[in-house]
Steps between C-alpha positions, in 0.01 A plus 500: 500500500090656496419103420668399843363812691162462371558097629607581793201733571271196431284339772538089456147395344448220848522850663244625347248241519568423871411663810771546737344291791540211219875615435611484857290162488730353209817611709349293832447161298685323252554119380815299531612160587641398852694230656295316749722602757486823493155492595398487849153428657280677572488588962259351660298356180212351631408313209653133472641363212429144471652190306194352400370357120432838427913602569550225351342575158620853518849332535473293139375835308788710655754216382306505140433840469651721779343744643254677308309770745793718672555515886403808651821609729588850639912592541711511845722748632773243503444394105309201479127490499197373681209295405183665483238290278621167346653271845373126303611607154837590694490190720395282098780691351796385761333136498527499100848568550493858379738784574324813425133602516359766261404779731317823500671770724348742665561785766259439770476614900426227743134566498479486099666158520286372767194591308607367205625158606161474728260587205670282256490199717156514643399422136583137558234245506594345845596709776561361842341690806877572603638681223161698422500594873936633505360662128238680633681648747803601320295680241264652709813644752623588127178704455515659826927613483392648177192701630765690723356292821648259756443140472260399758535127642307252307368791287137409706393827647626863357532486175627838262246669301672506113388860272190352363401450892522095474741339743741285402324146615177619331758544187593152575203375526393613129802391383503133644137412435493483929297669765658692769411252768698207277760686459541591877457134563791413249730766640420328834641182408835694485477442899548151492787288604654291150334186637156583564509712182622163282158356667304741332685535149409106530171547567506331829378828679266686345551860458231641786578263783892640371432874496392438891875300589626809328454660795692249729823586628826270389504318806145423511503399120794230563291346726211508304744307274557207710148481612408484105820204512397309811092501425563473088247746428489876431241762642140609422403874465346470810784335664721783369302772622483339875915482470506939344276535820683285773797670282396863573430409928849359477332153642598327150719220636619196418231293622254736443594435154426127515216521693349726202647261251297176640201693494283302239422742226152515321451191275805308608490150490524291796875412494665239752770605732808345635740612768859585267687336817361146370597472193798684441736270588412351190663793310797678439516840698358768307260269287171704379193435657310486185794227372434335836151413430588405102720221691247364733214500226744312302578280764134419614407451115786185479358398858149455358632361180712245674193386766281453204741295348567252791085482567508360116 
């Protein structure tokens, strides 16, 4: 009976070489298997998961050898859980025909999840200006929630101070490797309609002439749109800061657009111009203008080909 007193008195030896902030750590996070679909994405992830060789080769080594880093998820209220770090080796793991993904679990708020899931992705070697723009933002309105401050739009002019006295971009800023101006320009991008901003993760618009569209309304950046369609060419940064400023008088219309976009910009080559009314009826409706000129090239090319062979 003094044996199992004396036991019960005992402090477990992890107890005594842990600190309590560790203990209540160990109770937060814990590894376990779980079906694939229990696991839901994460909102609003800005990061895209593409299937490219690299999926692909990710795809043979789950089939061969699983999974062998865990997922990071956090749980639900309603039981299942929610992907925080790990979307392609989920995405590899339901292509190799896999029903459960070996997960670490972890209590997190919304703001330790966003956090998280931005830092771990921004390690990737390519990065589209899209999703570092949408990251960027979420973390830094992240940074700002948990400084006990409102968000402010675009996070580009108050910013929270943190204890230290840093605020939260200049926090960002050391932590991305950025400045604060490219980091306001990224966050910009977040402005953009999904079309023009596919012209820039494409690198058909560069990212200054961009940050000035940014500040186009929705209306004014559809027509910028078709302009970009019917003339088959995309804007200069000088171009784009004579739309932000036609923009901001409220004079930006439709064929103020055009008649910006035909402006010849610094070192353009002479190019030759035909009326659209001519020629179209030599297409189908809706036919791109740059697939337009493929055809005629084409056509000229078998022209010249055929009038050298009848001169033989």
């Amino acid at each position: 009976m003094a044996t199992n007193s004396v036991a019960g008195l005992l402090t477990p030896v992890d107890e005594l070489f842990s600190t309590q902030a560790e203990r209540d750590e160990a109770k937060r996070e814990h590894l376990q298997d779980i079906p694939l679909s229990a696991i839901s994405e994460f909102p609003s992830h800005p990061f895209k998961v593409r299937m490219d060789e690299s999926m692909t080769k990710m795809v043979e080594s789950v089939q061969e050898r699983g999974v062998l880093s865990p997922v990071l998820v956090r749980p639900m209220p309603d039981g299942t859980y929610q992907m925080v770090s790990g979307h392609r080796r989920k995405m590899a793991s339901e292509l190799a025909g896999k029903e459960t993904l070996p997960c670490i679990v972890r209590d997190l708020t919304d703001d330790e999840a966003i956090l998280i899931m931005v830092d771990s992705n921004l390690q990737r070697e390519t990065i589209l200006p899209s999703e570092r723009a949408f990251a960027y933002k979420m973390k830094l309105d992240a940074m700002k929630r948990q400084a006990g401050r409102p968000s402010k739009e675009n996070g580009a002019t108050v910013l929270p101070h943190f204890s230290d006295g840093k605020k939260s971009r200049e926090i960002l800023a050391e932590q991305s490797g950025e400045s604060h101006e490219q980091i306001r320009k990224y966050i910009r991008l977040t402005n953009l309609v999904p079309a023009l901003l596919d012209l820039v993760d494409d690198n058909k618009i560069a990212l200054r002439p961009a940050v000035e569209l940014s500040y186009l309304t929705e209306k004014e950046q559809a027509d910028l749109l078709e302009t970009i369609s019917s003339e088959d060419c995309t804007p200069s940064h000088a171009q784009a800061i004579k739309m932000r400023e036609f923009s901001k008088e409220g004079k930006l219309t439709p064929e103020v657009l055009l008649s910006i976009m035909q402006e010849e910009k610094p070192n353009q080559k002479e190019q030759f111009k035909m009326p659209k009314e001519r020629i179209s009826r030599f297409f189908a409706p809706g036919t791109p203008a740059r697939a337009m000129e493929e055809t005629i090239v084409k056509a000229l090319e078998m022209y010249r080909k055929r009038q050298r062979e009848t001169a033989r």
